[in-house]
Short mmCIF file of C-alpha atoms in Angstrom, two decimals:
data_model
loop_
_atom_site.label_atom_id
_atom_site.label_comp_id
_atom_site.label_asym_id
_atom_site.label_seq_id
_atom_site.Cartn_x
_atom_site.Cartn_y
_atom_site.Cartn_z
CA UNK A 236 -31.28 24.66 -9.50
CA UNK A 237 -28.06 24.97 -10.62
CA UNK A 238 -24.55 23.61 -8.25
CA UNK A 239 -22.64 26.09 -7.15
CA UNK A 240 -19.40 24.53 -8.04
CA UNK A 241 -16.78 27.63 -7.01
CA UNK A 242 -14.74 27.44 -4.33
CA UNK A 243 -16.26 28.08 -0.79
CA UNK A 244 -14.20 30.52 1.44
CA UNK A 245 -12.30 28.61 4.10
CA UNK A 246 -10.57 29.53 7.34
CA UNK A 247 -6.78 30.64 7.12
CA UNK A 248 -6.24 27.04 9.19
CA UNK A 249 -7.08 24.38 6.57
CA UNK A 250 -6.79 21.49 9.11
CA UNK A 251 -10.21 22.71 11.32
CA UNK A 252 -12.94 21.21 10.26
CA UNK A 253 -16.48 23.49 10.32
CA UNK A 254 -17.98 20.76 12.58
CA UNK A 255 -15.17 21.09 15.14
CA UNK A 256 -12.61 17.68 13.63
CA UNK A 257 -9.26 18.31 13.66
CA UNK A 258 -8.23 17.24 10.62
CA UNK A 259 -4.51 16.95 11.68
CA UNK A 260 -2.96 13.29 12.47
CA UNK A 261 -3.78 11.68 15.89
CA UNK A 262 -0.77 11.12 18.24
CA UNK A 263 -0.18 7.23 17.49
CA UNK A 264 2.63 7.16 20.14
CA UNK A 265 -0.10 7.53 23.06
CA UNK A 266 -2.05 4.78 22.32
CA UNK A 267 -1.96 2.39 24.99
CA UNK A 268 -0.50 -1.28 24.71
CA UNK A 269 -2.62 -3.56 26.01
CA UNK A 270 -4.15 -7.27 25.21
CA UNK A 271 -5.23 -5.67 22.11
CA UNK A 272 -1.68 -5.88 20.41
CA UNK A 273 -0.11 -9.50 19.62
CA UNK A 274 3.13 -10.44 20.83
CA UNK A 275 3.96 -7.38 22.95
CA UNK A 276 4.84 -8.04 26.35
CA UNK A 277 2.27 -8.45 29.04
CA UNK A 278 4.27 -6.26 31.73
CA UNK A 279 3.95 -3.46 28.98
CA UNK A 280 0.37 -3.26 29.97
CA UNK A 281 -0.90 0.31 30.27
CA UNK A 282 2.24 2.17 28.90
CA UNK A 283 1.62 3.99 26.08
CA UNK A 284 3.20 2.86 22.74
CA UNK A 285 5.61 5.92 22.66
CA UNK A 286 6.95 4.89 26.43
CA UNK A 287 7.34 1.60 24.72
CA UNK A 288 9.48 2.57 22.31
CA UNK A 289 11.55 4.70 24.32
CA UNK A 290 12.81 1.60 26.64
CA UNK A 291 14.18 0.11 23.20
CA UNK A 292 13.28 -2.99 24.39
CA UNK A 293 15.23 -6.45 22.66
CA UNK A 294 12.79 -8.50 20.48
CA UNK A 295 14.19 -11.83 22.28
CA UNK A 296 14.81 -11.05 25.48
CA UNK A 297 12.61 -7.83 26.43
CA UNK A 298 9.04 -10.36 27.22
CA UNK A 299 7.72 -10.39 23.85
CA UNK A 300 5.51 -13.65 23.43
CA UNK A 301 5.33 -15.93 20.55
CA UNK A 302 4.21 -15.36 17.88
CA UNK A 303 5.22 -11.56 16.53
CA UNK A 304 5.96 -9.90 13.73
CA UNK A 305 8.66 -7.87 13.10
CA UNK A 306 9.76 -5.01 10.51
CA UNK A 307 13.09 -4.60 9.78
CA UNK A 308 14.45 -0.61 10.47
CA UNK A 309 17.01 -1.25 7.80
CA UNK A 310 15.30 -2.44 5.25
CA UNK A 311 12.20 -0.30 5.43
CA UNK A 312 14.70 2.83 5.26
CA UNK A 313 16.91 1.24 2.78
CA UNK A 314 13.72 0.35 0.49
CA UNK A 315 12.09 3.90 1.05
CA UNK A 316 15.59 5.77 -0.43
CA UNK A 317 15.58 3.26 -3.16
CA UNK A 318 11.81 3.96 -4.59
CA UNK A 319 12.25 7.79 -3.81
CA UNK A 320 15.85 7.74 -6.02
CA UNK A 321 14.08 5.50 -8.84
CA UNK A 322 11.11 7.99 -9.37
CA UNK A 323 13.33 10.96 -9.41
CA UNK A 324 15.79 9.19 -11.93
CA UNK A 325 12.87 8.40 -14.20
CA UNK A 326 11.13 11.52 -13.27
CA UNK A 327 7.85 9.55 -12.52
CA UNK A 328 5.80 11.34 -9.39
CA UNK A 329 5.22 8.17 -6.39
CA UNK A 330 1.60 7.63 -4.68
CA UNK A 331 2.27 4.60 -3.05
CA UNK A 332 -0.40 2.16 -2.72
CA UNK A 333 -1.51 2.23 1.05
CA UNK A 334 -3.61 -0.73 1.39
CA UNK A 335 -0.16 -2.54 1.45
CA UNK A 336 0.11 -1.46 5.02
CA UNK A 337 -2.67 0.38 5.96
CA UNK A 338 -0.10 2.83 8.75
CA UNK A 339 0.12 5.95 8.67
CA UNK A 340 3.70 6.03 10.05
CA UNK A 341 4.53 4.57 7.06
CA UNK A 342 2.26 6.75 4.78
CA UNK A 343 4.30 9.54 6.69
CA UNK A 344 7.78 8.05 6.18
CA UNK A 345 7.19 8.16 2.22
CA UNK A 346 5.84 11.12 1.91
CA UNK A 347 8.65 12.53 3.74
CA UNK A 348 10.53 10.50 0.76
CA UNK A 349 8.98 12.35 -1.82
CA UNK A 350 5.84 10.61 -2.64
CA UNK A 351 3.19 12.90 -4.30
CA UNK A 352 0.44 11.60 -2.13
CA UNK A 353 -1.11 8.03 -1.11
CA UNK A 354 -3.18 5.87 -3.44
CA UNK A 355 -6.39 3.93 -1.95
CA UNK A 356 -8.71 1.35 -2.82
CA UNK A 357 -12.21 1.59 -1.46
CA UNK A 358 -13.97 5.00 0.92
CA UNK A 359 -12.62 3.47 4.33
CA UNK A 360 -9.48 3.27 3.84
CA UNK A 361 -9.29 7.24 2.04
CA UNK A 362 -11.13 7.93 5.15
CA UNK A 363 -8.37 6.45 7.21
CA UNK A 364 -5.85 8.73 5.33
CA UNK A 365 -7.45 11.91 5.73
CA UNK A 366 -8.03 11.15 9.63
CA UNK A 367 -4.10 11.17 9.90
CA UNK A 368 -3.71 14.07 7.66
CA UNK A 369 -2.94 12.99 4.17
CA UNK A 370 -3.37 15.80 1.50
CA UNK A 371 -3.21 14.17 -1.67
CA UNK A 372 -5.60 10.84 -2.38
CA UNK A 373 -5.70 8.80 -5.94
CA UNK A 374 -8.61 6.39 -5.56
CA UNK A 375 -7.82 3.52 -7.74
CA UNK A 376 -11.38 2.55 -8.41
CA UNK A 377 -14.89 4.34 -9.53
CA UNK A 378 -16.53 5.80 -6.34
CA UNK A 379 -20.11 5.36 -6.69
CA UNK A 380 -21.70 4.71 -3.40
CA UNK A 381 -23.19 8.35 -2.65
CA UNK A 382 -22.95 7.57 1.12
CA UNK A 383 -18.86 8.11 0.30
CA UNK A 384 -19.67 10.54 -2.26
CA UNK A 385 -21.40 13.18 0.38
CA UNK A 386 -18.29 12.07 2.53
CA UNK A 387 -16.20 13.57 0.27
CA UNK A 388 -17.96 16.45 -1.02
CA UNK A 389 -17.76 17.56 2.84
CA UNK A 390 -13.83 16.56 2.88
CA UNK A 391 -13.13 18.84 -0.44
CA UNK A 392 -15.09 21.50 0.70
CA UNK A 393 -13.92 21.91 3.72
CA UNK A 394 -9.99 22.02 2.96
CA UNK A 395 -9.10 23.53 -0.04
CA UNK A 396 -5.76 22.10 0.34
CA UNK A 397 -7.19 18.85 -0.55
CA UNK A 398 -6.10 17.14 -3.83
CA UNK A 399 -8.65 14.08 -4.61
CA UNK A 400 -8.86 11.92 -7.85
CA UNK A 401 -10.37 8.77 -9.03
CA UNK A 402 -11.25 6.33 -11.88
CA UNK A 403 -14.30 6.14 -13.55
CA UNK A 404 -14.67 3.01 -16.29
CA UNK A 405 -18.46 3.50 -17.35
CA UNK A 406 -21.21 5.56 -18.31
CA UNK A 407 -22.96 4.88 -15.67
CA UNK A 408 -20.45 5.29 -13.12
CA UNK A 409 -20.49 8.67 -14.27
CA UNK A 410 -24.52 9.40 -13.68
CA UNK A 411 -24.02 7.83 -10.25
CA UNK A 412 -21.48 9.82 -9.26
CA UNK A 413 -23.02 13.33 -10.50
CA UNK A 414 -26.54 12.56 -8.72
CA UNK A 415 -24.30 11.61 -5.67
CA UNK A 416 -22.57 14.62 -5.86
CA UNK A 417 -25.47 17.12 -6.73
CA UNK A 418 -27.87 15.52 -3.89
CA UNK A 419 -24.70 16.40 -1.63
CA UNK A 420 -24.88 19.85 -2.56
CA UNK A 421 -20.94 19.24 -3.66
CA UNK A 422 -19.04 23.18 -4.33
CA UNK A 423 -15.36 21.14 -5.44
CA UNK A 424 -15.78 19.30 -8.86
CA UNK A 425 -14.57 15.73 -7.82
CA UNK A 426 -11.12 15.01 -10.08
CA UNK A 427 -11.17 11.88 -12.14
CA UNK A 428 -9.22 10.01 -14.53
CA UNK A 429 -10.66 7.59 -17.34
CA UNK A 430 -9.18 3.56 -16.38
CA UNK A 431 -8.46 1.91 -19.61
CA UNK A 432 -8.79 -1.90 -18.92
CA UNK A 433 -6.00 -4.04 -19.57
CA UNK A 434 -7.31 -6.27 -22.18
CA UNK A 435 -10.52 -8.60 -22.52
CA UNK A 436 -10.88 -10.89 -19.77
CA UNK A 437 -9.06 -8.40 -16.86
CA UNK A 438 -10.43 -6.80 -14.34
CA UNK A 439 -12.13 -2.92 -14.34
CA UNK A 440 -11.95 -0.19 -16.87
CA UNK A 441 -13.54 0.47 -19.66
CA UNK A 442 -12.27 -1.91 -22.81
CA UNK A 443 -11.93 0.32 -25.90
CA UNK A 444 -10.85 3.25 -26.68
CA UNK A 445 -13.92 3.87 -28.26
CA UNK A 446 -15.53 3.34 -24.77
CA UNK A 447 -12.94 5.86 -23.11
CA UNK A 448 -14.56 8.53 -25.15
CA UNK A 449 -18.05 8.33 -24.00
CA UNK A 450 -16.61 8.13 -20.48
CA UNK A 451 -14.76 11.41 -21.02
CA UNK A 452 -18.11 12.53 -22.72
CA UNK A 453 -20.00 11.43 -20.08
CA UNK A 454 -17.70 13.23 -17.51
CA UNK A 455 -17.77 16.61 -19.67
CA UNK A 456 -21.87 16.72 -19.17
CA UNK A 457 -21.41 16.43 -15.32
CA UNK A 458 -20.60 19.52 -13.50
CA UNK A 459 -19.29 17.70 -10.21
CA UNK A 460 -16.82 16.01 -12.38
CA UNK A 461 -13.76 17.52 -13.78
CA UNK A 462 -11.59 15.11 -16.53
CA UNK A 463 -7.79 15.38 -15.72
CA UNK A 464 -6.34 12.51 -17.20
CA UNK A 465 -6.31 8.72 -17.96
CA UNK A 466 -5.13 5.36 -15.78
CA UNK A 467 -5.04 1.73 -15.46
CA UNK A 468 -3.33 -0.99 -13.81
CA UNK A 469 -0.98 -2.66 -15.83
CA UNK A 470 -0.91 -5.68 -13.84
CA UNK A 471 -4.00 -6.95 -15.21
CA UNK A 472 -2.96 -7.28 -18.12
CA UNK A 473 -3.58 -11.34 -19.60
CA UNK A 474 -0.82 -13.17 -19.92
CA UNK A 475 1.64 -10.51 -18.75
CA UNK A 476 4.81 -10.35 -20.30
CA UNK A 477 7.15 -7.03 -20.84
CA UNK A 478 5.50 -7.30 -24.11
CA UNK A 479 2.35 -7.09 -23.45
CA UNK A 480 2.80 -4.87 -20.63
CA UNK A 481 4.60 -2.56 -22.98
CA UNK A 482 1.70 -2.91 -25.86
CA UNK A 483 -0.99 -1.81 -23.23
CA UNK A 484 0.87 1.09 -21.42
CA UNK A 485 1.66 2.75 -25.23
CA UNK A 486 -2.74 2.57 -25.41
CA UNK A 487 -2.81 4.35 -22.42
CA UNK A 488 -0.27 7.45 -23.13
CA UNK A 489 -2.00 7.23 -26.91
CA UNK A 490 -5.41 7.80 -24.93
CA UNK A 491 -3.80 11.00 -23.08
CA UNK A 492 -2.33 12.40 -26.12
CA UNK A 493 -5.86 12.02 -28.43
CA UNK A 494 -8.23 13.40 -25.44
CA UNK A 495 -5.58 16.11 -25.49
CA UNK A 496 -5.47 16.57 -28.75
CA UNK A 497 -9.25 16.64 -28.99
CA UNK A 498 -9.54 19.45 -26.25
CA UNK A 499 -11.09 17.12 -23.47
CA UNK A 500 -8.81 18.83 -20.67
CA UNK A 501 -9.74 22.01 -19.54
CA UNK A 502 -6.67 24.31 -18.97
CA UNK A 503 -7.74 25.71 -15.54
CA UNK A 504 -6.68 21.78 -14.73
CA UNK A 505 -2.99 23.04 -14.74
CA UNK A 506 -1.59 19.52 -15.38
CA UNK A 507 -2.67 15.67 -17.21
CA UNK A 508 -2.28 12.59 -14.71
CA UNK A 509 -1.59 9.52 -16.49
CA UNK A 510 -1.11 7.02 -14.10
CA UNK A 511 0.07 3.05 -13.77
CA UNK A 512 2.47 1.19 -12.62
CA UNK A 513 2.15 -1.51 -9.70
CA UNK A 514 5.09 -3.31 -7.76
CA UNK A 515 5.92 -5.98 -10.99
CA UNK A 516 6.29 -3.76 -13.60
CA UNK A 517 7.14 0.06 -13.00
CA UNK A 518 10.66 -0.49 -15.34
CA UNK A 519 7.98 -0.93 -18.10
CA UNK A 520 5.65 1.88 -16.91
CA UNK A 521 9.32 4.12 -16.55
CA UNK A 522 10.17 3.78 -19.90
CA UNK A 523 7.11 3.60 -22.01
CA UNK A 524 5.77 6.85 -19.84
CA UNK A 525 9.60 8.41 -20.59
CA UNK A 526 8.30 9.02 -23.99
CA UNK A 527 5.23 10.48 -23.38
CA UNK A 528 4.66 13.16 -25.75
CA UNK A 529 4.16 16.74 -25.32
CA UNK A 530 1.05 17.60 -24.44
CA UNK A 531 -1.14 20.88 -23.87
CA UNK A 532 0.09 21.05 -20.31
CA UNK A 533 2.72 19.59 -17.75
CA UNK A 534 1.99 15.61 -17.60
CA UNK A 535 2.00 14.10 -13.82
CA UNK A 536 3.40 10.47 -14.59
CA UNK A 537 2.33 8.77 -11.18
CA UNK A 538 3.62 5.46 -10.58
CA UNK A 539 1.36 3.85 -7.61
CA UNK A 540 3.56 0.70 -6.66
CA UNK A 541 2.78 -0.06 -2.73
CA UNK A 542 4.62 -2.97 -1.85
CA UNK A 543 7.82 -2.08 -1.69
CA UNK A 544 8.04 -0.94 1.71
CA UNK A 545 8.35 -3.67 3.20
CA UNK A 546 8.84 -6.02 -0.11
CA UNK A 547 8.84 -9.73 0.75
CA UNK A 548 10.49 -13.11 0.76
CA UNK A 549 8.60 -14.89 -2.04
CA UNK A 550 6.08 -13.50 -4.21
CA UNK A 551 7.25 -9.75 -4.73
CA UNK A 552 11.07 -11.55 -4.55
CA UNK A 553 10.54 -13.28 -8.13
CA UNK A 554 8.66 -10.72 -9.80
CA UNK A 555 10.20 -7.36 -8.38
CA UNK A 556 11.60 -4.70 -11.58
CA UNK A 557 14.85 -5.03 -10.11
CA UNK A 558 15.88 -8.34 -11.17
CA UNK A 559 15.39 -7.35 -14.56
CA UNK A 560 17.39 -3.80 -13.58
CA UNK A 561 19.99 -4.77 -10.86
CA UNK A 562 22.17 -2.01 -12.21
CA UNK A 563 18.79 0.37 -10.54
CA UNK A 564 19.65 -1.54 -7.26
CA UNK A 565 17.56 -4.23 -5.15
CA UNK A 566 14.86 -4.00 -2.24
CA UNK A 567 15.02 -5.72 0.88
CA UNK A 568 12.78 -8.04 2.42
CA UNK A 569 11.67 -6.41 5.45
CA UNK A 570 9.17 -8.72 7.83
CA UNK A 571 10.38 -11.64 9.51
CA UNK A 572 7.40 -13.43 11.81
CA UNK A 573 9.16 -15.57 14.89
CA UNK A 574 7.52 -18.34 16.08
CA UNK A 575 8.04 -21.07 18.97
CA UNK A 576 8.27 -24.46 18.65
CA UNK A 577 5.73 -25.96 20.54
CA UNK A 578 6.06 -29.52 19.37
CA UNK A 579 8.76 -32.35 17.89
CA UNK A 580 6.80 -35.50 17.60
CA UNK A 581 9.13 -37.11 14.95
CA UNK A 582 12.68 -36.63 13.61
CA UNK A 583 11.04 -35.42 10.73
CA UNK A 584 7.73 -33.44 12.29
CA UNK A 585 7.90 -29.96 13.97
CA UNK A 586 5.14 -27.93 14.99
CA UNK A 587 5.13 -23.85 15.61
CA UNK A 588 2.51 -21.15 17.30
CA UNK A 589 1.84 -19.32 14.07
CA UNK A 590 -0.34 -20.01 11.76
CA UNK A 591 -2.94 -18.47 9.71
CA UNK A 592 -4.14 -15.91 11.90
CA UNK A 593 -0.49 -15.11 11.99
CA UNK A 594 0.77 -15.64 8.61
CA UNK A 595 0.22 -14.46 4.89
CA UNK A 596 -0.37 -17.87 2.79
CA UNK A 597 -2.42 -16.39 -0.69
CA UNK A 598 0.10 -16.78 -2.29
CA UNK A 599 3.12 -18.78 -0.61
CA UNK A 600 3.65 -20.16 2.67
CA UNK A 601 6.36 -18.73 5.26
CA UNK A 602 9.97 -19.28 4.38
CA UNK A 603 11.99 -20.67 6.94
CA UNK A 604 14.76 -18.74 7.47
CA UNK A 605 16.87 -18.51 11.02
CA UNK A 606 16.62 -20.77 14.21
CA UNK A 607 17.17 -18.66 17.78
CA UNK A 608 18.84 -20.97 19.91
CA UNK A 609 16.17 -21.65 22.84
CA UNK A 610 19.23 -22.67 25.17
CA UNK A 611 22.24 -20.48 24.23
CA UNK A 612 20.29 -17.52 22.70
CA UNK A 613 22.99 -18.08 19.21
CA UNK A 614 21.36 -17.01 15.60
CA UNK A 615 21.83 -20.24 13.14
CA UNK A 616 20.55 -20.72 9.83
CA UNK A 617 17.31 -23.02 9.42
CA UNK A 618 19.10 -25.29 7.47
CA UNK A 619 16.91 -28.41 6.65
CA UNK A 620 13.49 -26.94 8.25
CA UNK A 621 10.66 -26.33 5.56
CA UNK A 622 7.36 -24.90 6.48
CA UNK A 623 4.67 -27.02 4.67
CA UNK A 624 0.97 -26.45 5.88
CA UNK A 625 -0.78 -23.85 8.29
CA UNK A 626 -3.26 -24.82 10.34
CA UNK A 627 -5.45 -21.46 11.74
CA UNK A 628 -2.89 -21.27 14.83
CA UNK A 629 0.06 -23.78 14.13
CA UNK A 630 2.59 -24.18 11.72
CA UNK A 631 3.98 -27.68 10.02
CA UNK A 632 7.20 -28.17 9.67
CA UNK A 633 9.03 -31.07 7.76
CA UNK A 634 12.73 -31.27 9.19
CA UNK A 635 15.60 -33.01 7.41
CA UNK A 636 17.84 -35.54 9.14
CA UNK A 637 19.98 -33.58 10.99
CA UNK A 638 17.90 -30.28 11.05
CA UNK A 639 19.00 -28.81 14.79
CA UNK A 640 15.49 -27.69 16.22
CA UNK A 641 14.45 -28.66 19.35
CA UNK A 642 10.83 -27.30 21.37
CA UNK A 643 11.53 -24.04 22.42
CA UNK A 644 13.53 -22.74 19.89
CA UNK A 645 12.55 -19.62 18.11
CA UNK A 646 11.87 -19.72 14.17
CA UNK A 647 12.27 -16.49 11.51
CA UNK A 648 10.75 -16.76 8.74
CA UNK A 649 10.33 -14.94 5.60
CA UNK A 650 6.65 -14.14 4.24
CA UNK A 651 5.02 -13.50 1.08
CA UNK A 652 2.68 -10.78 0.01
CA UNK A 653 3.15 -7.84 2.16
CA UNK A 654 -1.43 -6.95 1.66
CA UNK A 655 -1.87 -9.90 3.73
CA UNK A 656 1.15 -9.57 5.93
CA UNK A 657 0.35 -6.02 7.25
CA UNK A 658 -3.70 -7.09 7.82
CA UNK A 659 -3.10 -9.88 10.26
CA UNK A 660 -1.00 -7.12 12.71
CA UNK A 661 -2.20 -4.27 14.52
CA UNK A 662 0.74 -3.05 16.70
CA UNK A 663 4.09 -4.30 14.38
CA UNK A 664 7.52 -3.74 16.32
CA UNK A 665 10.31 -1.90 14.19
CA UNK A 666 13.32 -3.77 14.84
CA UNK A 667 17.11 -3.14 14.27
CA UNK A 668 19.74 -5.55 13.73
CA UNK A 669 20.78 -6.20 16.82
CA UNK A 670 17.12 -6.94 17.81
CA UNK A 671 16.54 -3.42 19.69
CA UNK A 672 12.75 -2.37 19.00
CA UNK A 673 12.82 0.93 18.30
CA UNK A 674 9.16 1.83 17.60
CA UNK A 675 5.95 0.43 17.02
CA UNK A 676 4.21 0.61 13.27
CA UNK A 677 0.12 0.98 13.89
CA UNK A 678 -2.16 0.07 11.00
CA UNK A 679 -5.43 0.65 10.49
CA UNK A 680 -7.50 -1.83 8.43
#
């Protein structure tokens, strides 16, 4: 029998769910802090998080514990303006990679600075997103687990506000999908976009152009699936260089402009998504997208870059657009994890409270970065301190002759890679300058 694919009537409320969820954003602020949260102060047991907040307590002195992480207020506003005034320069639409933090504050915060929507990975986390209200999803990756499929035939049919769209790389992927979606009884055509791979040897999407085709084919025989457009992930590409980078992102607008040109996009779509552009190279993905040709309909170029937010102090730090564009401006790194030290064996030997569980180490190890006086309470530079191993819940330090650290002291220091930053945090205090907390940044993974 065949799917009936048109629209189902809906309530004039879009965020009531037929089985009685509200599909609006749960109050984060009345949470309650308890043993749950890292770092927070034990006297804060049983207030919620908003009441928190409100006494603006001081990172240092208002019974925080060792260790905690902290997001700069600064330089999460001053990096949120920055990506919001790039994409409007380069008139590039923003869906900001949210596995990067996994909060919804956050998601909140850059919508509210003009991103399109929020990009995901895997069915959990767009589950997360629509539990706190996010309207737009781009699902970097081909959904083919029908348990997630029937999920989201129920979240598109109920809210016809909803705007959902995906990758699919294979033939198969396709089939999958389309039984999924039939056996779900799905009325909304699921939106998806054909992932060119970046080159032989990367990681998903489909590795010709040749292969594209019988995607899009593929797609065009299933009713639950509607084509709108091609993507990829330009960060795969081997051996990255601007070069390369460039080579591969003039495939991908080629691909939109010959399944254009070939009628593959139904009008009734009302725009093409092409789509790139992660936190290393979205100068590249700006320009070569800039000359995107006219097509049959408006073209959304969506750039997807997520780390930004919070940026870092190593990894993201070398290979961020803006040292190759200063003129465009420059993020700021925004987390700084403080630490006690807990032992000074040696002249040379120092020992902290954070460690793995605490730390991101992938791809570098903390930076150190500013000693807090245990005695006078002063802010000095670590000068001569180098972090050089993590054990799960200490960190080694190696300190120079004449390094001024002493047990007690307080260490800052800079991470790298925000993905594993945000994970190891549930409750993350926003902190200004002058140490005031002024919320509390809840994530979700």
């Amino acid at each position: 029998m065949p799917l009936d694919l048109e629209p189902e009537k809906h309530p004039e409320d879009p965020d009531t769910r037929p089985d009685g969820e509200a599909g609006v954003r749960p109050d984060l602020a009345d949470e309650c802090v308890d043993h749950r949260f890292k770092g927070l102060p034990p006297d804060a047991e049983g207030l919620t998080v908003g009441a928190l907040a409100a006494q603006r307590r001081n990172l240092f002195t208002g019974g925080f514990t060792t260790p905690v992480l902290a997001l700069s207020a600064e330089s999460v506003e001053h990096n949120l303006r920055l990506l919001e005034t790039y994409a409007e320069r380069h008139g590039l639409a923003f869906a900001p990679h949210g596995k990067t933090s996994m909060a919804p504050q956050l998601f909140d915060r850059q919508i509210e600075h003009g991103a399109w929507g929020i990009t995901a990975a895997v069915p959990h986390q767009a589950r997360v997103y629509r539990a706190h209200g996010i309207a737009r999803i781009f699902l970097a990756n081909e959904l083919v687990d029908a348990v997630a499929l029937r999920w989201l035939a129920g979240e598109l049919d109920a809210d016809p506000g909803f705007r959902f769209v995906c990758y699919v790389d294979s033939v198969r992927g396709v089939e999958l999908m389309d039984d999924a979606l039939r056996a779900a009884g799905a009325r909304r055509p699921v939106d998806v976009v054909v992932e060119l791979g970046a080159g032989d040897g990367a990681r998903t999407g489909a590795r010709t152009e040749a292969d594209c085709a019988a995607v899009a084919d593929a797609v065009a025989d299933a009713r639950t699936l509607r084509l709108v457009g091609v993507a990829g992930y330009e960060g795969e590409v081997p051996r990255a260089d601007q070069d390369r980078v460039r080579a591969w992102l003039r495939r991908l607008t080629a691909l939109a402009a010959a399944f254009d040109k070939a009628g593959r996009f139904d009008p009734a779509i009302g725009e093409i998504v092409v789509s790139a552009g992660g936190s290393a190279w979205f100068d590249t993905v700006a320009e070569v997208f800039a000359g995107l040709p006219d097509l049959s309909l408006p073209v959304l170029r969506l750039l997807r870059s997520g780390a930004y937010v919070s940026h870092d102090s190593g990894h993201y730090r070398t290979l961020t657009p803006f040292n190759r564009v200063p003129e465009e401006g420059a993020l700021e790194p925004a987390f700084r994890l403080w630490a006690q030290v807990v032992s000074r064996p040696t002249s040379e030997q120092a020992f902290t409270n954070a460690g793995k569980r605490d730390a991101a180490y992938d791809l570098h190890l903390p930076e150190a970065q500013v000693v807090r006086d245990a005695r006078t309470g002063e802010l000095r530079p670590a000068d001569g301190i180098t972090v050089t191993g993590l054990s799960d819940q200490h960190g080694w330090l190696r300190t120079e002759a004449g390094a001024d650290l002493e047990v007690g002291d307080w260490l800052g220091m800079g991470l790298s890679h925000p993905c594993t930053s945000f994970d190891k945090w549930q409750l993350i205090p926003l902190v200004e300058a002058d140490g005031t907390v002024v919320d509390y940044v809840r994530t979700f993974f």
